[in-house]
Structure formats: structure tokens, C-alpha cells
Short mmCIF file of C-alpha atoms and ligand atoms in Angstrom, two decimals:
data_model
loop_
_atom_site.label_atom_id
_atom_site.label_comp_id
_atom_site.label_asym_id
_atom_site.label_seq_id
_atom_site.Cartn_x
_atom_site.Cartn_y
_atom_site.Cartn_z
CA UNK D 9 -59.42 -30.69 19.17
CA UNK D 10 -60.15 -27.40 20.83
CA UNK D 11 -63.26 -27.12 19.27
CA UNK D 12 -66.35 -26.77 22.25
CA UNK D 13 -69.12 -29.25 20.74
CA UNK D 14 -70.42 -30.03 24.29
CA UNK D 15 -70.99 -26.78 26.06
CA UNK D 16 -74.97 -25.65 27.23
CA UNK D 17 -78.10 -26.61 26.34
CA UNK D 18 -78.25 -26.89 22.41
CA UNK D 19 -79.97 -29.49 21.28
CA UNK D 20 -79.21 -31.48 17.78
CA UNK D 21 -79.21 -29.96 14.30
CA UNK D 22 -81.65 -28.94 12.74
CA UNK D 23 -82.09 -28.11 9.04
CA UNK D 24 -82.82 -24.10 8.50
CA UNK D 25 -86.28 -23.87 7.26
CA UNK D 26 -86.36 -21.97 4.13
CA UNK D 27 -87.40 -19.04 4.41
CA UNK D 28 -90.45 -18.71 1.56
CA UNK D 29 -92.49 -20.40 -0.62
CA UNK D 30 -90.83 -23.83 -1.61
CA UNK D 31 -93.12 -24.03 -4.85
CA UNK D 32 -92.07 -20.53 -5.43
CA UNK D 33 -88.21 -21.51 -5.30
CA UNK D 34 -88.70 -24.71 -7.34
CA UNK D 35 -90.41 -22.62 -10.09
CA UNK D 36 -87.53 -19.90 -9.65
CA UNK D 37 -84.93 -22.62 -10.24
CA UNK D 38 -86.75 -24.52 -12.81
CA UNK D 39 -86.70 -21.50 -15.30
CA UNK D 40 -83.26 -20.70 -14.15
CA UNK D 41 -82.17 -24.24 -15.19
CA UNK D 42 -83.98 -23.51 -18.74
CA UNK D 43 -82.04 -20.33 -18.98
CA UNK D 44 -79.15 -22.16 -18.15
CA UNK D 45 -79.97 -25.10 -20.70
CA UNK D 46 -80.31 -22.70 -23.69
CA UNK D 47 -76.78 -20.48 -22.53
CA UNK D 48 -74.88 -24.12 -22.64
CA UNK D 49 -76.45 -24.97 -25.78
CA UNK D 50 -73.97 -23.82 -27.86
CA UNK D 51 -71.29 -25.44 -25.41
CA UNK D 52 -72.83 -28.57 -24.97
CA UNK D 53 -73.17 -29.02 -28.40
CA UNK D 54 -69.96 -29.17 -29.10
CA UNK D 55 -69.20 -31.53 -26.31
CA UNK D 56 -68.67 -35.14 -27.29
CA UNK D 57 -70.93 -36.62 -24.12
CA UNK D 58 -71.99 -35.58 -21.44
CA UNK D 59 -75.52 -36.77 -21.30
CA UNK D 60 -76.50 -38.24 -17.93
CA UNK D 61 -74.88 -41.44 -18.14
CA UNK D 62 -71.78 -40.85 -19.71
CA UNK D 63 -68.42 -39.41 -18.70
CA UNK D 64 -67.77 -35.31 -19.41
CA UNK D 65 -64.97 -34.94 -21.49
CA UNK D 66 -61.87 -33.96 -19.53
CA UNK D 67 -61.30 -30.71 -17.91
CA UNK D 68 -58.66 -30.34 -20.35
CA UNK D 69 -60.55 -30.19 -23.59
CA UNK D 70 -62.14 -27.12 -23.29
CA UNK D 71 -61.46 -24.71 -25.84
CA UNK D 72 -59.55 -21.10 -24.81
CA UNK D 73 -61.34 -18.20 -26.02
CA UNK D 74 -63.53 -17.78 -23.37
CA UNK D 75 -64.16 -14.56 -23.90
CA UNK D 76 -65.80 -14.89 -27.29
CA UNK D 77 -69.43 -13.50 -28.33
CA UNK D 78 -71.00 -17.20 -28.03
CA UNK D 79 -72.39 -18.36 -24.63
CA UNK D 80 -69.85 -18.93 -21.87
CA UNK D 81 -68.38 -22.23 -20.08
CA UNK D 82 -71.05 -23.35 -17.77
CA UNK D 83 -70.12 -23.29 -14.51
CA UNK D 84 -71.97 -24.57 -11.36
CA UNK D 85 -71.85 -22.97 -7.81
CA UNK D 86 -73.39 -23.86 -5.26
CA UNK D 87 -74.38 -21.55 -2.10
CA UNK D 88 -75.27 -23.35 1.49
CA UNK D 89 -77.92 -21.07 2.66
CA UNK D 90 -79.82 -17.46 3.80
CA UNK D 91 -80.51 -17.63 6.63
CA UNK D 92 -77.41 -18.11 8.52
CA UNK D 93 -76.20 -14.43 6.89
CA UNK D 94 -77.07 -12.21 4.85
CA UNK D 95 -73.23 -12.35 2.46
CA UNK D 96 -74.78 -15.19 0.83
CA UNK D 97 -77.76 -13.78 -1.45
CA UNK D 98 -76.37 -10.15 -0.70
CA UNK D 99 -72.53 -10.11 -1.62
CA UNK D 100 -71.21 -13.67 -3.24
CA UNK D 101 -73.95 -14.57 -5.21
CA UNK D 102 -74.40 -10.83 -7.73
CA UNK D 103 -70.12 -10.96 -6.99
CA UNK D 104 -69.76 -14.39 -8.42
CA UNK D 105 -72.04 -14.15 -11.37
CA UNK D 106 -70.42 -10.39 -12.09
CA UNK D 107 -66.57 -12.21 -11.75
CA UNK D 108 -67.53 -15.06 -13.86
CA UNK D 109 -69.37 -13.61 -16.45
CA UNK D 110 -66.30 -11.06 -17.07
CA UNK D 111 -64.14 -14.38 -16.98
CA UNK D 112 -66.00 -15.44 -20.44
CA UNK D 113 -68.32 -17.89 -18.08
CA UNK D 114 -71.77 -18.60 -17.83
CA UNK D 115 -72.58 -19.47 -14.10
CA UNK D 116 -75.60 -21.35 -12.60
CA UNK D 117 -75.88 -20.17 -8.58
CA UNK D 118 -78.07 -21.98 -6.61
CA UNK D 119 -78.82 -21.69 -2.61
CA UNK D 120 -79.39 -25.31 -1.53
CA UNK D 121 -81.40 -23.22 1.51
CA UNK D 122 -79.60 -24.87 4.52
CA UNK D 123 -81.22 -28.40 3.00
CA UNK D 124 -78.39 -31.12 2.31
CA UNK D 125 -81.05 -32.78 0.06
CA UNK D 126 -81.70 -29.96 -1.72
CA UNK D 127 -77.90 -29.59 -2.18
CA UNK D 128 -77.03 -32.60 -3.30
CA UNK D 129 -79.69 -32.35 -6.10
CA UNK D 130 -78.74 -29.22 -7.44
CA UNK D 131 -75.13 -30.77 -7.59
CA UNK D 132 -76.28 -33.75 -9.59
CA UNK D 133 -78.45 -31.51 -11.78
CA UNK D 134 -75.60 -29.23 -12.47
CA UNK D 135 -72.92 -32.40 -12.76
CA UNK D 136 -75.84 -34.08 -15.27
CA UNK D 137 -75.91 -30.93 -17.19
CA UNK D 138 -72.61 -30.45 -18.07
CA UNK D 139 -70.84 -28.34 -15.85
CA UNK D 140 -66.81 -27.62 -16.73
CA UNK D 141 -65.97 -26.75 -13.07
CA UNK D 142 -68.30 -26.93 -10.06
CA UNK D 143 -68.25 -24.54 -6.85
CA UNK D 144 -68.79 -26.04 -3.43
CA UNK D 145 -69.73 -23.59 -0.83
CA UNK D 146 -70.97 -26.69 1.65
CA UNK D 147 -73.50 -26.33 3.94
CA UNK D 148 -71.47 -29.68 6.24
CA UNK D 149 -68.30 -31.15 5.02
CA UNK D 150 -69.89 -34.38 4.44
CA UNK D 151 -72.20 -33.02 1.89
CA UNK D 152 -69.61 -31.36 0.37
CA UNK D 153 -67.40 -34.12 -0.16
CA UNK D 154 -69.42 -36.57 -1.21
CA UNK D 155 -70.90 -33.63 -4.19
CA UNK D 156 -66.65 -33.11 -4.80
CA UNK D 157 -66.20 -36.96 -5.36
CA UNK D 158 -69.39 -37.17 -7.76
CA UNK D 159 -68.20 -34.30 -9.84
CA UNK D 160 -64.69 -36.04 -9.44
CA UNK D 161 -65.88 -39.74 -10.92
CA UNK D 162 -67.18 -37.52 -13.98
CA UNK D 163 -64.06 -35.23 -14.59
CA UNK D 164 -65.24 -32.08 -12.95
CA UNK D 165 -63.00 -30.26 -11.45
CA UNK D 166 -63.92 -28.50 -8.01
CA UNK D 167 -62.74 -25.39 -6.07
CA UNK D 168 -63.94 -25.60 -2.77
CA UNK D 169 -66.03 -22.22 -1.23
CA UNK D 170 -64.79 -20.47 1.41
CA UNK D 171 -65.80 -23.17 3.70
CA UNK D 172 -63.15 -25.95 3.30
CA UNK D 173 -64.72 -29.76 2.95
CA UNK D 174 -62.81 -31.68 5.84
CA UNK D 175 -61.96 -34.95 3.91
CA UNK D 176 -62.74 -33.56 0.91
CA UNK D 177 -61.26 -34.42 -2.70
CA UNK D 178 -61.50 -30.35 -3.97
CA UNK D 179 -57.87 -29.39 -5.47
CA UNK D 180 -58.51 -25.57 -4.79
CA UNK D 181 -59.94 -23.63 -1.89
CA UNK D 182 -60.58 -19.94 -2.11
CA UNK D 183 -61.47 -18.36 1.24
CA UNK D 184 -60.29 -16.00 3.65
CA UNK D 185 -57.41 -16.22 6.40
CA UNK D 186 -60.19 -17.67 8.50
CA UNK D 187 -57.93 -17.79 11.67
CA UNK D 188 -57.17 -14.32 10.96
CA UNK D 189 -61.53 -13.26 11.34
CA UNK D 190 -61.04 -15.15 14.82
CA UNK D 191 -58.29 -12.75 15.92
CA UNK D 192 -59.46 -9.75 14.71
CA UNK D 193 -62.97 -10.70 16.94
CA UNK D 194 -61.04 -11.48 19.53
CA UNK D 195 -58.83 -8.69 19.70
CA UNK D 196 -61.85 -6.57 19.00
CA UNK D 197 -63.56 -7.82 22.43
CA UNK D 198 -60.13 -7.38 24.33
CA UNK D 199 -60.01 -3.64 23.17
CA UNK D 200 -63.43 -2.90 23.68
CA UNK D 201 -63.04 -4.02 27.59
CA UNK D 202 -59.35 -3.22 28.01
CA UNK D 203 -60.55 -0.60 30.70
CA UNK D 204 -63.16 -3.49 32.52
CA UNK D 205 -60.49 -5.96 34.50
CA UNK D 206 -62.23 -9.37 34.85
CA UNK D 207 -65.03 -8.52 32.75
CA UNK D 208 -67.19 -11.49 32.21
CA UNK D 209 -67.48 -12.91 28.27
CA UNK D 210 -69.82 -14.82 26.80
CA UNK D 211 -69.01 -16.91 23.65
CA UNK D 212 -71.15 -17.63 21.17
CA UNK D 213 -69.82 -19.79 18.61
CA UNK D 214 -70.86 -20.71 15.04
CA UNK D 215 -71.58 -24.55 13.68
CA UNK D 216 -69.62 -27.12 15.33
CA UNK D 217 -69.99 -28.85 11.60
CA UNK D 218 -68.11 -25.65 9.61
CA UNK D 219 -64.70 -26.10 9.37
CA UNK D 220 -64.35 -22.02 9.57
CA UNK D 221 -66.03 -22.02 12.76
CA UNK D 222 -63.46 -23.93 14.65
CA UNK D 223 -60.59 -21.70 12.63
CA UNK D 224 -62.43 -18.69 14.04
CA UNK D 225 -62.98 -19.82 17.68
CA UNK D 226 -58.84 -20.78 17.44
CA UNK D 227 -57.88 -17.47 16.08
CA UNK D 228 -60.23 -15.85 18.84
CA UNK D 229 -58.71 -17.83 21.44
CA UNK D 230 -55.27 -16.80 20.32
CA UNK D 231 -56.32 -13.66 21.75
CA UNK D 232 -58.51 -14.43 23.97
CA UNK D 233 -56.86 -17.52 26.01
CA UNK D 234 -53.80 -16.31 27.68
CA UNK D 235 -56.25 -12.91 28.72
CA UNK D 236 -58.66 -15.66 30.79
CA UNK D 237 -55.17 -17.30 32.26
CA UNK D 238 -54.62 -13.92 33.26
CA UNK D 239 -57.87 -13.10 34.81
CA UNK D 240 -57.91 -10.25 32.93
CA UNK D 241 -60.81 -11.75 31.25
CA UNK D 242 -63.98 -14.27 32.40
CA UNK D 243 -64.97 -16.95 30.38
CA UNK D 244 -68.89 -18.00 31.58
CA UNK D 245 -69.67 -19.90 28.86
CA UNK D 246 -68.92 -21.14 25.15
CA UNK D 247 -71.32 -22.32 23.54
CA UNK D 248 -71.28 -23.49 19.42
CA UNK D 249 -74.77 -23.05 17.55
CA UNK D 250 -75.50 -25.77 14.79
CA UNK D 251 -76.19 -24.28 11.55
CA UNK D 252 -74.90 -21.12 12.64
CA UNK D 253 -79.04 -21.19 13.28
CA UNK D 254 -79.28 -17.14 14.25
CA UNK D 255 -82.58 -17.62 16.58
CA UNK D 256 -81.21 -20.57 18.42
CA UNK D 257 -78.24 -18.54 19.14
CA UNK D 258 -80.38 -15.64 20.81
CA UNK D 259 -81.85 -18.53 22.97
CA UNK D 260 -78.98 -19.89 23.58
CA UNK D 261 -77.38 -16.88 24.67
CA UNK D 262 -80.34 -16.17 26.81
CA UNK D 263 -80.15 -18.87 28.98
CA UNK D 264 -76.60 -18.67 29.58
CA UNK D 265 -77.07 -14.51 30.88
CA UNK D 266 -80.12 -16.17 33.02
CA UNK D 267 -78.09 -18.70 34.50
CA UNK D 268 -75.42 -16.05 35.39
CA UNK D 269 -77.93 -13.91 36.92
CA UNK D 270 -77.74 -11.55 33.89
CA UNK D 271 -74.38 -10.17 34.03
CA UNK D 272 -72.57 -10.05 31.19
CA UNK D 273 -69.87 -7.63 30.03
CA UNK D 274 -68.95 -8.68 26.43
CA UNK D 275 -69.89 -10.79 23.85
CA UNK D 276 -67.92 -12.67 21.10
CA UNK D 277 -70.67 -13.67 18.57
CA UNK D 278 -69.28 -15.38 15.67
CA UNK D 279 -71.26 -13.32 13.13
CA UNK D 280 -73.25 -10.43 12.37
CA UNK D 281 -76.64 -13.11 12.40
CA UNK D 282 -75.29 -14.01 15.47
CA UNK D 283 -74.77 -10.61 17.03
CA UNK D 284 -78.14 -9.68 15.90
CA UNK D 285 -79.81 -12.09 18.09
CA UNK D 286 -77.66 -11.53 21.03
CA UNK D 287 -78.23 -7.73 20.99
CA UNK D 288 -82.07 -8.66 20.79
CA UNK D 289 -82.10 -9.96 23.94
CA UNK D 290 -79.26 -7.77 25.42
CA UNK D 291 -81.99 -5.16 24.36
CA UNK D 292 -84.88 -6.84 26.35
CA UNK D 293 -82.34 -6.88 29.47
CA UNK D 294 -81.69 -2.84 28.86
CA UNK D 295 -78.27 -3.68 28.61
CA UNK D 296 -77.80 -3.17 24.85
CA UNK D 297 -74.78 -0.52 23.71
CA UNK D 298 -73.00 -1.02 27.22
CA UNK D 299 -71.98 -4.66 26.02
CA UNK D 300 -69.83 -5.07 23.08
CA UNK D 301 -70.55 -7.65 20.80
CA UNK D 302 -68.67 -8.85 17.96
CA UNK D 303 -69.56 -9.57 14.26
CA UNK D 304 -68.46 -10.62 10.96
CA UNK D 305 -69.75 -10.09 7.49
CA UNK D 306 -70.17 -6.55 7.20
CA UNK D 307 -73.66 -6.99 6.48
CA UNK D 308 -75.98 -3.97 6.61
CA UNK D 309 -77.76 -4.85 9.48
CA UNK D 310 -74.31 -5.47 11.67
CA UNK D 311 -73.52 -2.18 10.15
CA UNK D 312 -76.56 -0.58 11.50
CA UNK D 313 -75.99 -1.96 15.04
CA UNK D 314 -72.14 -0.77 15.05
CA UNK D 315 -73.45 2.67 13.96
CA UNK D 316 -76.41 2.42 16.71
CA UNK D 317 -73.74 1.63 19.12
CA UNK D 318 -75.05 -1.99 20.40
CA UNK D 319 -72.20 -3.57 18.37
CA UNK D 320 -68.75 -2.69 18.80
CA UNK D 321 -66.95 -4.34 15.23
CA UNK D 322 -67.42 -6.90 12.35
CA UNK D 323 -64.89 -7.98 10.19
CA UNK D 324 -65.33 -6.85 6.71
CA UNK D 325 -64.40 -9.87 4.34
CA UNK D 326 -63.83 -8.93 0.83
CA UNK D 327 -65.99 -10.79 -1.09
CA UNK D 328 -65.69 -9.42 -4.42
CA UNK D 329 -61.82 -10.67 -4.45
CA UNK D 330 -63.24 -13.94 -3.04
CA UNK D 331 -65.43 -14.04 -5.90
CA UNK D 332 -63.09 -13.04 -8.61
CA UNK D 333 -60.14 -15.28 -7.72
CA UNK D 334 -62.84 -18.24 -7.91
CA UNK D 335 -63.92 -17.24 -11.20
CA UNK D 336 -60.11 -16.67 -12.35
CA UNK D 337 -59.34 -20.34 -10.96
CA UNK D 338 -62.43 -21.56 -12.73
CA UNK D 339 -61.68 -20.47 -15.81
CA UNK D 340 -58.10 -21.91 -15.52
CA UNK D 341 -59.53 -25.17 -14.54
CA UNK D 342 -61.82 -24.96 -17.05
CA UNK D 343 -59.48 -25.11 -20.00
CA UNK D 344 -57.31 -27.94 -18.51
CA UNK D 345 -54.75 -25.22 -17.10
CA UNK D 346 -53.40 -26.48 -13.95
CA UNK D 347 -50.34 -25.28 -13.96
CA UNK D 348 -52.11 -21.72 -13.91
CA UNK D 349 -54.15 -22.68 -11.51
CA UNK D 350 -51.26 -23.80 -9.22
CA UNK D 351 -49.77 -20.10 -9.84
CA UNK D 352 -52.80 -18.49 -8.77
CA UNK D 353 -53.80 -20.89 -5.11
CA UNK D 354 -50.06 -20.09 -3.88
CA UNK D 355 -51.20 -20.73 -0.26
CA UNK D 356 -52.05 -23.71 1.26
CA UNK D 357 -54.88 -24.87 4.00
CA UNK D 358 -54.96 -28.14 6.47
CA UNK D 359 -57.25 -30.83 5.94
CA UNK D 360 -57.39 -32.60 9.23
CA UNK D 361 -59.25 -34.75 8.15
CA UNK D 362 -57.81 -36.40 4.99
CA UNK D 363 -54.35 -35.34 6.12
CA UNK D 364 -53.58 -33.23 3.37
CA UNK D 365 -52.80 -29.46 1.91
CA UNK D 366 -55.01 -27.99 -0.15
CA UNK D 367 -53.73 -25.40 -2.44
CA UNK D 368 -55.82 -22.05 -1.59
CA UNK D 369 -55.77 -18.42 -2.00
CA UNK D 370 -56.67 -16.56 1.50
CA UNK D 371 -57.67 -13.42 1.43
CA UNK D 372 -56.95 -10.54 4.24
CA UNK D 373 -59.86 -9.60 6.60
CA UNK D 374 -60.20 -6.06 7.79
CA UNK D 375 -61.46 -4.75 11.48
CA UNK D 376 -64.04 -2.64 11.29
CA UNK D 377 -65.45 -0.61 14.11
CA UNK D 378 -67.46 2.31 13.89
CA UNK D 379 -64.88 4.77 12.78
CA UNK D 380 -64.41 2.48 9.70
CA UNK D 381 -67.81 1.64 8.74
CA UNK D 382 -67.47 4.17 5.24
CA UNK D 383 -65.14 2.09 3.90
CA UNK D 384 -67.74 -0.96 3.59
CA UNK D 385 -69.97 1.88 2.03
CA UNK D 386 -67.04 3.33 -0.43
CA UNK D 387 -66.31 -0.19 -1.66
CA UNK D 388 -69.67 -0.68 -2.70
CA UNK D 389 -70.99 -3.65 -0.60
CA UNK D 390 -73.34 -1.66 1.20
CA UNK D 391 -75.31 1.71 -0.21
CA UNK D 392 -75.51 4.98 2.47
CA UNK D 393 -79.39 4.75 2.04
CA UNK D 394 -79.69 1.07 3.16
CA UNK D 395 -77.80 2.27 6.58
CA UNK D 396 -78.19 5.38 7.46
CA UNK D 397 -81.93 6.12 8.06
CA UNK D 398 -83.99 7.29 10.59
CA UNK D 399 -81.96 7.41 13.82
CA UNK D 400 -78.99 6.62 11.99
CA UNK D 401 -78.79 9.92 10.21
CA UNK D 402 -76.93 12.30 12.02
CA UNK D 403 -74.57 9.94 12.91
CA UNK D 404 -73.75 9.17 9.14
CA UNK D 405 -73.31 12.75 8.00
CA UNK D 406 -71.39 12.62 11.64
CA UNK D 407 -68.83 10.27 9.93
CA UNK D 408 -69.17 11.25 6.52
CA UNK D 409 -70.41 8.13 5.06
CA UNK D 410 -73.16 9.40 2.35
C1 BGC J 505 -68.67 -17.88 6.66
C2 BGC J 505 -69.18 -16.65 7.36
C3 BGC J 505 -70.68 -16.77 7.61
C4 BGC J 505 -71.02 -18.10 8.27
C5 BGC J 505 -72.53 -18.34 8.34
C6 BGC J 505 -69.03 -19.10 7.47
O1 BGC J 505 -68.55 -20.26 6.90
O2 BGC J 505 -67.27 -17.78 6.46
O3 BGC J 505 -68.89 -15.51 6.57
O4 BGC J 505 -71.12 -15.75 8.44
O5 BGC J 505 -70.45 -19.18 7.56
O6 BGC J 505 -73.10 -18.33 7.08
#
């Protein structure tokens, strides 16, 4: 496997502390689960069984006018965490209750908060309750396939999450062309030195344990490898972060600069969390906006950077079409329609694990670099006034994004 698990200094994993009040949270999910109790109580009602103990009904017995006035199909997603990037509580979570709802269902998102306990409890709560199709945006492939094979036992169909459960038992997988986000960062990097022969690159990698990590360190290295052959690029050092853990990675990526007497002329960070921390410390080094540094997510504060100048691209996923081909597949699953379902996940994606192909949509990625940044702001994923204060300013009304 070409995937670096044994590079540097990072120790083991570590689970993301959360990032306020657990009580809080509880109480926040508690009256979300009433909410959600009373919306299914319609639905539930006319369930034969599914208390705790007993079997759901098939996927295929659910009725098909979804759209009607009476509360939706309950359907259970859950998120992995916050802290690893801002896409999750920002972009899918409003995106997916938005698609689903218009799909005639009534969603229950949860953020299991980087906590594979927590995750697996919300997935037995939601399984308990009744759920018609459950969501699996893992926060490890193990936890995500052993949630897929509960929901399996009991009849619940599952799509996995942009992140793909290696080993898993999901039937659908709606993500993006994850090798794709690798390329694009790594052709990103190549452009942004093209003019710096032998310039010295420092890779910092997401979690050795997320199967879209490794896809985006190959696609990167499809760029990226045969430029290093060449010499036309330095590797120092590659390095993966567990949990995709944003601080660790600014230590991380401290220590390697250190120990290569702080020279550095590029940076592939894995995502805009990522980048964040790297351009912290490229900051305390006064060597911020003469490095590039890649991204992904489109998130405002990548955004900010790339319009700062201390990042030079992220790749803008577009989540709302993530979102709404879940909730289209859901809703197919959801009455029993496979063969819908089938039309609609036309691509397939690699277990390596259980040796098998999992039928998926993949959506396109896009580039974006500073000239493109308005078109993250024109979709709607990000407002003007969340990115273009202070400093930041001139350089908007510069490039027109308002
Ligand atoms: C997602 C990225 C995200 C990362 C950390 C990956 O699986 O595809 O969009 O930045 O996880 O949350």
C-alpha cells in the first residue's frame, strides 16, 4: 500500500475532544431525539414493529408518497466530527436536512464529535427508533462497519458518507472523485512552484484510518511522484496526522521545518484545517504568503487565507449535490426501490478491503485559487461578509466577490 503510516514523530490516536459543553450536547440531542420521536410518530405508527427488540419491517414496505402533508420517512445520518473541518456543521449538515426534507424525509443529524462511542450510540438510538435508511459518514472504517452490519441484521438499508467503510456491508456510497481532490492539490503545488526547480515540499497528510486520505495522497502523488523522480521537486518529509487532528498537524509540521533547518518551499496540506495550522507556524517563521500551501473544503477560513495570500488553492467540493444525491438515494431505498437506486449510483468505488465494488455516485471537484474564490461565494456556501472583512476588503471589491 502506498499509504505513509510510519513517517515522523506522531504519536497514536487520539480521540478529538469535543469542543463544548458535553452536558450541553447531551441536552441538545436529547430534545432533538424528542423532536424526532413526535415527527416519526405518525410513521412509526403505522409500522408493524420496530420496537427495540424486534426486526423493522423491510426496506421495501414503505409506502410512496413521500411527499405528503404528514411527517416524513425518518432517516438517520450520522456526521464524524467538527473539529477536523469546518464542511461538517457548516455545509453537509443544513445541505442534508434542506435535500432530505424536499425529498418528503424527516432526517435526524447527529455529530458523533470525533468519539466512536458516541457514534455507535447514536447509531443504535437511531436503528432502535426506527430509522428507514441510515447515513454513515464514519469517523474509522471499523466503526462504520460494524454500525452498517447492525442496521443490516435489522433491515436498514445504508448509504455510506463520503468516506467509504473499508470492509464495509453499505450498498451505496455517495462521495466525491476523491483521487481526483489529490490531483487537483497536487497539481496545485506543482503550478504554484513551476518557476522554483528543486523546491523542497513538505507533506502533510490526513488520517492514516480515512479511506479518502490515502485516495488523496495517491491522486497527489500522481502528480507529484514522477516531479520528485525528476528532481524537479524535493520530498523532505510525509507525514499522515490521525484524526485529521488540525493542532497536531501544526506540530507536526513544525518539527519537520526544524529538523530541516527551516526551509521549506511548499506545502501539500491535505485540508483547509490542515493548512490553517501549517500557515500558523509558517507565520511565526515570517515565511507565510511566500510558501504555498494547499487546501480542501472551501471553508471560509481557507478562503480567507487564499485571499490573504498565505494559501495558494483549496478544492471546492460540492456539497449540496453530495447532499442531494444522498437524500435522492435515500428516498429510493426507502421505499424498497433498488432498481432506482442502481440507476442513480452508476459509478463504482474499490473496497480493498472486502474485495468488492460498491455502487457510488462521485461527484467532480473544482480548483480553486484566488482568481476563483467568487464562485464559492456565488454558489452560496460561503456569504461576502463572512470573508471579506477588515484587510480583506479591497481585495474583494478587487475581485468582485460582494
Ligand atoms: C473529507 C474532507 C475533510 C476530512 C476531514 C475527509 O474524509 O472528505 O472533506 O476535510 O475528511 O474532516
Amino acid at each position: 500500500m502506498l499509504w505513509p503510516t510510519t513517517f515522523g514523530t506522531v504519536s497514536s490516536p487520539r480521540v478529538q475532544a469535543a469542543p463544548s459543553s458535553g452536558i450541553e450536547r447531551d441536552i441538545v440531542m436529547r430534545s432533538k431525539t424528542l423532536a424526532f420521536l413526535a415527527a416519526g410518530l405518525g410513521t412509526a405508527l403505522t409500522l408493524t414493529a420496530c420496537g427495540a427488540n424486534q426486526a423493522a419491517p423491510p426496506a421495501s414496505g414503505g409506502s410512496s408518497d413521500t411527499a405528503s402533508s404528514g411527517p416524513g420517512i425518518p432517516v438517520g445520518v450520522i456526521l464524524p466530527e467538527t473539529a477536523t473541518s469546518a464542511r461538517w456543521e457548516g455545509f453537509d449538515k443544513p445541505m442534508l436536512e434542506a435535500a432530505m426534507k424536499a425529498k418528503g424525509l424527516e432526517p435526524d443529524i447527529q455529530n458523533a464529535q470525533g468519539d466512536v462511542q458516541k457514534f455507535t450510540t447514536l447509531a443504535d438510538g437511531m436503528i432502535s427508533q426506527g430509522v428507514k435508511v441510515l447515513v454513515i459518514a464514519s469517523i474509522n472504517s471499523e466503526v462504520g462497519t460494524a454500525v452498517a452490519a447492525k442496521a443490516k441484521a435489522r433491515g436498514i438499508p445504508t448509504i455510506d458518507y463520503d468516506r467509504l467503510n473499508l470492509g464495509g456491508s453499505s450498498d451505496y456510497y455517495v462521495s466525491f472523485d476523491n483521487v481526483k481532490v489529490g490531483e487537483l492539490q497536487g497539481q496545485g503545488l506543482a503550478d504554484a512552484l513551476k518557476d522554483k526547480p528543486g523546491a523542497q515540499v513538505i507533506e502533510i497528510e490526513g488520517a492514516p484510518t480515512d479511506n479518502n486520505a490515502t485516495l488523496f495522497y495517491n491522486g497527489q502523488q500522481n502528480v507529484l511522484k514522477p516531479l520528485y523522480e525528476a528532481g524537479t521537486l524535493k520530498l523532505v518529509q510525509k507525514q499522515a496526522i490521525d484524526g485529521w487532528d488540525n493542532q497536531k498537524g501544526g506540530t507536526t509540521f513544525e518539527q519537520i521545518l526544524t529538523g530541516n533547518g527551516g526551509k521549506v518551499d511548499g506545502v501539500v496540506a491535505a485540508n483547509d484545517g490542515l493548512a490553517g495550522a501549517v500557515i500558523t507556524v509558517l507565520r511565526k517563521n515570517g515565511l507565510n504568503g511566500k510558501v504555498p500551501v494547499t487546501g480542501q473544503d472551501a471553508t471560509a477560513d481557507g478562503l480567507m487565507a487564499i485571499l490573504r495570500g498565505d494559501q495558494y488553492m483549496t478544492v471546492f467540493k460540492p456539497i449540496k449535490e453530495e447532499a442531494e444525491n444522498t437524500a435522492s438515494l435515500a428516498a429510493l431505498l426507502a421505499k424498497g426501490d433498488t432498481a432506482g437506486a442502481d440507476a442513480l449510483a452508476k459509478q463504482s468505488s474499490d473496497d480493498t478491503k472486502a474485495n468488492r465494488k460498491v455502487k457510488s455516485v462521485l461527484l467532480e471537484p473544482k480548483l480553486t485559487t484566488k482568481d476563483t474564490v467568487k464562485e464559492v461565494v456565488t454558489q452560496g456556501y460561503v456569504k461576502a461578509s463572512e470573508i471579506c472583512g477588515g484587510d480583506l476588503a479591497p481585495v474583494c471589491s478587487q475581485l468582485g466577490i460582494s
